[in-house]
XYZ file of C-alpha atoms in Angstrom:
318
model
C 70.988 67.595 114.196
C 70.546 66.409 110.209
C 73.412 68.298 107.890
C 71.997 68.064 104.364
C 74.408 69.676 101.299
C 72.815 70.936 98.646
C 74.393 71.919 94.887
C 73.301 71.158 91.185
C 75.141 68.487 90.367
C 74.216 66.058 93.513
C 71.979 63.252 91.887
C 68.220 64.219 92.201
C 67.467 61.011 94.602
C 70.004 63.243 97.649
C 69.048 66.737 96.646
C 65.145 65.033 97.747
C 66.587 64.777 101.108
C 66.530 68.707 101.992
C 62.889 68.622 102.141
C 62.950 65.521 104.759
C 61.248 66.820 108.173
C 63.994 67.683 110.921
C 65.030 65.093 113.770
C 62.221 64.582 116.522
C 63.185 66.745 120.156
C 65.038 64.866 122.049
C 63.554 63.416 125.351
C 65.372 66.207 127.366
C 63.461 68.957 125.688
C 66.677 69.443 122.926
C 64.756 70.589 119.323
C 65.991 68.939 116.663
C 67.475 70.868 113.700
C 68.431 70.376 110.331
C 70.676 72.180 108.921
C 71.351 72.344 104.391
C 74.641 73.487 103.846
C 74.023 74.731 99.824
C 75.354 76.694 97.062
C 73.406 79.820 95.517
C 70.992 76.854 94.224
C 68.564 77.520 96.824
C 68.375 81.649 96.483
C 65.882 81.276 93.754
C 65.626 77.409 92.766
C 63.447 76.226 95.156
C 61.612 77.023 98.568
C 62.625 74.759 101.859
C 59.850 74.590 103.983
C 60.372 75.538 107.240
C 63.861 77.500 106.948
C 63.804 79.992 110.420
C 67.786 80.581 110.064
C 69.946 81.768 107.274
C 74.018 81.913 107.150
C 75.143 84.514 104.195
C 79.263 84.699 104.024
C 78.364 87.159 100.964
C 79.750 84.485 98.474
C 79.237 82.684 95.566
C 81.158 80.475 92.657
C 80.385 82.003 89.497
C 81.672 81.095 86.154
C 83.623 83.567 84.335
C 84.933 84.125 80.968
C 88.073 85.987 80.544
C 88.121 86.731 77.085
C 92.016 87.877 77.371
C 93.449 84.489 78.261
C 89.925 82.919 76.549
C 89.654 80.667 79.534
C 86.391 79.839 81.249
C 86.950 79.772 85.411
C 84.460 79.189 88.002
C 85.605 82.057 90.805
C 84.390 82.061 94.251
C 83.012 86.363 94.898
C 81.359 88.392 96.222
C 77.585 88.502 96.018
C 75.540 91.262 94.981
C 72.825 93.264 96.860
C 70.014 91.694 94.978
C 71.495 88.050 95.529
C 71.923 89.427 99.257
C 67.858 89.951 99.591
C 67.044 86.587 97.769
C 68.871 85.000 100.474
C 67.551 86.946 103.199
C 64.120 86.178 101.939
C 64.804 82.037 102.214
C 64.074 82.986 106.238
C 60.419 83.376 106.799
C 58.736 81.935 104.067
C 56.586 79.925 106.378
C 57.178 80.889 109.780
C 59.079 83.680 111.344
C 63.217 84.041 110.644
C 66.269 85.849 110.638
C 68.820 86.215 108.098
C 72.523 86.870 109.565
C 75.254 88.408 107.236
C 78.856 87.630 107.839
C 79.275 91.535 106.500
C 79.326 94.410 107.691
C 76.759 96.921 106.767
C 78.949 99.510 104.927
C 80.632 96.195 102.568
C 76.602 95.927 101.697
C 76.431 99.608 101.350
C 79.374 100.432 99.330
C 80.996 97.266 98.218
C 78.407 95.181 96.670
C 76.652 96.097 92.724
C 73.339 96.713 92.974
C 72.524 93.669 90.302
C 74.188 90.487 89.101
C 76.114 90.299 86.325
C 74.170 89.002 83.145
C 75.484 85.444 82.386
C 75.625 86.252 78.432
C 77.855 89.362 79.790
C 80.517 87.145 81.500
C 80.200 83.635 79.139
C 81.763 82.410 75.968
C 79.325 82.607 73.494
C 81.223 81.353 70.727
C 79.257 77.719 71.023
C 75.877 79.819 71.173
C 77.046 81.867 67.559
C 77.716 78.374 65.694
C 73.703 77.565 67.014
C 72.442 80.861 65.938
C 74.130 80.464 62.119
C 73.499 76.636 62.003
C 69.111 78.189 62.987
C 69.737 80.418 60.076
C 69.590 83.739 62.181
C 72.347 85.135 60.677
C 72.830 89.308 61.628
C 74.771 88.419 64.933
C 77.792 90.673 64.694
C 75.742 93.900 64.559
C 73.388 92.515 68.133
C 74.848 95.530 70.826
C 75.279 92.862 73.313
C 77.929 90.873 71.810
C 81.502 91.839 70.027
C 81.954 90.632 66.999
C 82.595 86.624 67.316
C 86.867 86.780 66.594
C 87.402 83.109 67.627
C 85.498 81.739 65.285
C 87.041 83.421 62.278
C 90.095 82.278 63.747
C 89.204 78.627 63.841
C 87.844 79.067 60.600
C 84.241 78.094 61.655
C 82.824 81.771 60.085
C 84.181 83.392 57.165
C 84.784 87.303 56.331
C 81.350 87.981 55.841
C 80.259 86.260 58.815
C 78.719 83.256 56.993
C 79.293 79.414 57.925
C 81.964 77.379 56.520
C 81.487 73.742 55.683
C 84.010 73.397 58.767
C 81.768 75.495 60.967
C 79.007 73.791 59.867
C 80.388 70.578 61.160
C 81.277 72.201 64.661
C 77.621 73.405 65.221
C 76.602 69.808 65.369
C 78.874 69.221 68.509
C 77.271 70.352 72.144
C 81.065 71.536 72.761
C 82.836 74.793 73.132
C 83.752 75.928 69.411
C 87.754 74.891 70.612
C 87.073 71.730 71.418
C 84.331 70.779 68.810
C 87.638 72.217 65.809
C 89.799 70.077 68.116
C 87.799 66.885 67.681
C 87.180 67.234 63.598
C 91.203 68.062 63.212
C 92.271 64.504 65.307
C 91.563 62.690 62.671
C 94.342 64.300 60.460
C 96.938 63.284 63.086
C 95.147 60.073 63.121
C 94.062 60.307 67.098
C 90.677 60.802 67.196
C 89.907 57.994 69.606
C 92.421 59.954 72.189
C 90.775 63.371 71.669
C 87.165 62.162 71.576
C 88.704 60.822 75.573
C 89.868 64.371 76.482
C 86.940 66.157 75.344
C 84.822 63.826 77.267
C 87.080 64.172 80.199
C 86.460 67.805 79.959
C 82.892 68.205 79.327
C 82.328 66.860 83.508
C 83.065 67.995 86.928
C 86.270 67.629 88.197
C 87.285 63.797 88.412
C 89.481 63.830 91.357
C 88.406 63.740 94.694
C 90.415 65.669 97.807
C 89.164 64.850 100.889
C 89.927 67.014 104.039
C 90.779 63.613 105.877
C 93.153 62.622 103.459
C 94.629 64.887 101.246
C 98.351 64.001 101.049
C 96.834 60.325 99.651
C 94.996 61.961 97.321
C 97.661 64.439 96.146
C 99.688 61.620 95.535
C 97.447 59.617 93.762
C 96.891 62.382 91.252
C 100.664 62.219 90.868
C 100.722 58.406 89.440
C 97.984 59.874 86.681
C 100.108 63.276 86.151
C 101.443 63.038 82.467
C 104.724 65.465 81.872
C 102.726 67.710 78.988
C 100.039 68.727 81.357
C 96.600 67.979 82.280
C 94.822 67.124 79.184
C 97.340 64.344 78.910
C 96.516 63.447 82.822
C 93.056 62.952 81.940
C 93.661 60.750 79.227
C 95.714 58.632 81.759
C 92.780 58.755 83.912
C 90.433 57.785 81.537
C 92.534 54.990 80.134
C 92.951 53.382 83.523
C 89.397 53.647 84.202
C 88.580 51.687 81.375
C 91.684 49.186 82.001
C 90.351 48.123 85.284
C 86.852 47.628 83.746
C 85.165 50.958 85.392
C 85.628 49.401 88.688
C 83.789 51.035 92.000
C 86.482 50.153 93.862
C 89.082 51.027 91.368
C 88.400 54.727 91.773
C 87.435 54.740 95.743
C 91.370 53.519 95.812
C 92.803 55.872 93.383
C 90.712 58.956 95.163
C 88.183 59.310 91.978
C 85.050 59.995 91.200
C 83.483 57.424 89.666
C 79.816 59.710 88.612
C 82.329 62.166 86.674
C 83.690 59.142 84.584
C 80.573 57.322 83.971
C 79.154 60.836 82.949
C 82.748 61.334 80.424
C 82.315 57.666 79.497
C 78.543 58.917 78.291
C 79.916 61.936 76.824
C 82.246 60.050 74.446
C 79.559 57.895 72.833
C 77.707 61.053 71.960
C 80.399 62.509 70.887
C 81.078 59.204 68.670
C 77.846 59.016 67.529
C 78.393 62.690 65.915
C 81.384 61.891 64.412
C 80.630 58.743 62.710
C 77.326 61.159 61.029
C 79.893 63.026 59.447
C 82.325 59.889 58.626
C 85.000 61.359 60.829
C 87.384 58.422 61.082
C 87.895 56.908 64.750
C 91.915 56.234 65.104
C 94.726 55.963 67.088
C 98.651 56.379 66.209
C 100.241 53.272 67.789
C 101.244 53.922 71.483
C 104.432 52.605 70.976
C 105.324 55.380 67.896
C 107.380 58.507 68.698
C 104.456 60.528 67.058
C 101.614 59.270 69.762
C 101.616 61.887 71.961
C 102.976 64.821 69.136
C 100.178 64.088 67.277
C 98.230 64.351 70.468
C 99.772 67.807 71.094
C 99.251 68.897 67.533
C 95.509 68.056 67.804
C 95.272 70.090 71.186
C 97.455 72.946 69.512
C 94.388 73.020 66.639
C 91.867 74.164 68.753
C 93.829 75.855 71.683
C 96.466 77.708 69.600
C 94.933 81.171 71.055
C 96.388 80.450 74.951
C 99.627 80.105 73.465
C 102.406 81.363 75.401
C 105.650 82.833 73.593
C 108.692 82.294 75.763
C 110.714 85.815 75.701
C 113.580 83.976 77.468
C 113.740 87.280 79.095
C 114.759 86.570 83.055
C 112.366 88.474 85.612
């Protein structure tokens, strides 16, 4: 038996391998089988000759935008009836197969929408406004499928009348959620750009640390010696800066339980995202790590871009 996984961000060269032939029968008369383990890539991306079998758990990770908390999550749920027939139909393309469901007929009947959510109904599309103005298409906040684009007024990126500030103008340049593109043009006021061009780049790429099922405690307390007391964005930084401080060693992250694709990929990020700055003379700076205001300027920076997931302690005991 070959086990093959398949998902869209495995490097081309490995995602090749699902279409290698399956292991020769075995002397004994045994067939051999392989077997792609894969994420909603393959309903409609691409055919796999040969497929006779298909697993549905009635799944999938789907990113979601919850425009209360303005966060972005990627949630595992439940499928819908039309993803449900895509994957049936993956069986029996070529030859004769069999889908099997791991639920039951009345979830399928009652449980599951009939379509898919729309990804422009459950995205951000504050980055995809800043495009549209920057194009010169400028009647967005009457279009019926989109509410009237708050954020940006709030990060000062639109004005009243819906038109493009010089700051907006700016952010539109930037391939970057509209928080973190106002995030990066605002370092250089607290003079740490070079520290917020790092987290931006750390957060533009999949996940950087690794958890393996055969050693998770190892990895859990590797993450630890990176974990910064102000939270995460601060952690990456870490990251990032130790990456680079041990010369973006292989080895390095094997040890330390990272992925070393995700920081190349941040690493390539930043110079973009430096080459855009420097077209708009945006000063590259750092306070002095040894200054009390290094990491409140950091914070103030963050705060600039993030202010709407502020929470308000009510000191109120529950």
């Amino acid at each position: 038996m070959k086990c093959i996984p398949l998902y869209s961000s495995l490097p081309p060269n490995l995602q090749q391998r699902i279409f290698e032939p399956p292991p020769p029968a075995k002397a004994n008369g045994a067939i051999g089988r392989k077997v792609v383990v894969s994420t909603n890539i393959a309903e409609t991306s691409l055919t796999i000759d040969g497929v006779v079998f298909v697993i549905d758990p009635g799944f999938a990770k789907q990113k979601v935008y919850n425009p209360r908390i303005r966060v972005e999550s990627l949630l595992v749920s439940p499928i819908s009836k039309a993803s449900s027939q895509q994957r049936a139909g993956r069986a029996g393309r070529t030859r004769p197969g069999k889908c099997f469901r791991l639920y039951t007929e009345k979830a399928y009947k009652t449980e599951m929408q009939d379509q898919t959510y729309p990804e422009i109904l459950r995205s951000n599309l504050g980055s995809v406004v800043l495009q549209l103005k920057k194009l010169g298409i400028d009647d967005l906040v009457h279009f019926d499928f989109m509410d009237p684009p708050e954020l940006l007024n709030y990060l000062q990126s639109l004005d009243d009348n819906g038109e493009l500030t010089e700051l907006g103008s700016i952010m539109a340049e930037f391939p970057l959620d509209p928080q973190l593109a106002k995030m990066l043009i605002t370092s250089c006021e607290y003079n740490c750009s070079n520290e917020a061009l790092s987290i931006t780049a750390m957060l533009s790429v999949p996940q950087c640390f690794v958890r393996p099922n055969e050693a998770k405690k190892a990895a859990d307390e590797s993450k630890m010696r990176f974990a910064h007391i102000d939270g995460d964005h601060l952690t990456l930084l870490n990251v990032y800066h130790a990456f680079k401080q041990n010369h973006e060693d292989t080895q390095w992250c094997y040890d330390n339980f990272i992925n070393y694709r995700s920081m190349k990929s941040a690493d390539n990020v930043r110079q973009q995202l430096s080459r855009i700055m420097d077209r708009f003379n945006l000063r590259r700076t750092s306070t002095e790590f040894t200054s009390k205001d290094y990491y409140i300027n950091i914070r103030k920076t963050l705060v600039s871009g993030f202010f709407m997931q502020v929470r308000i302690s009510s000191n109120i005991a529950t």
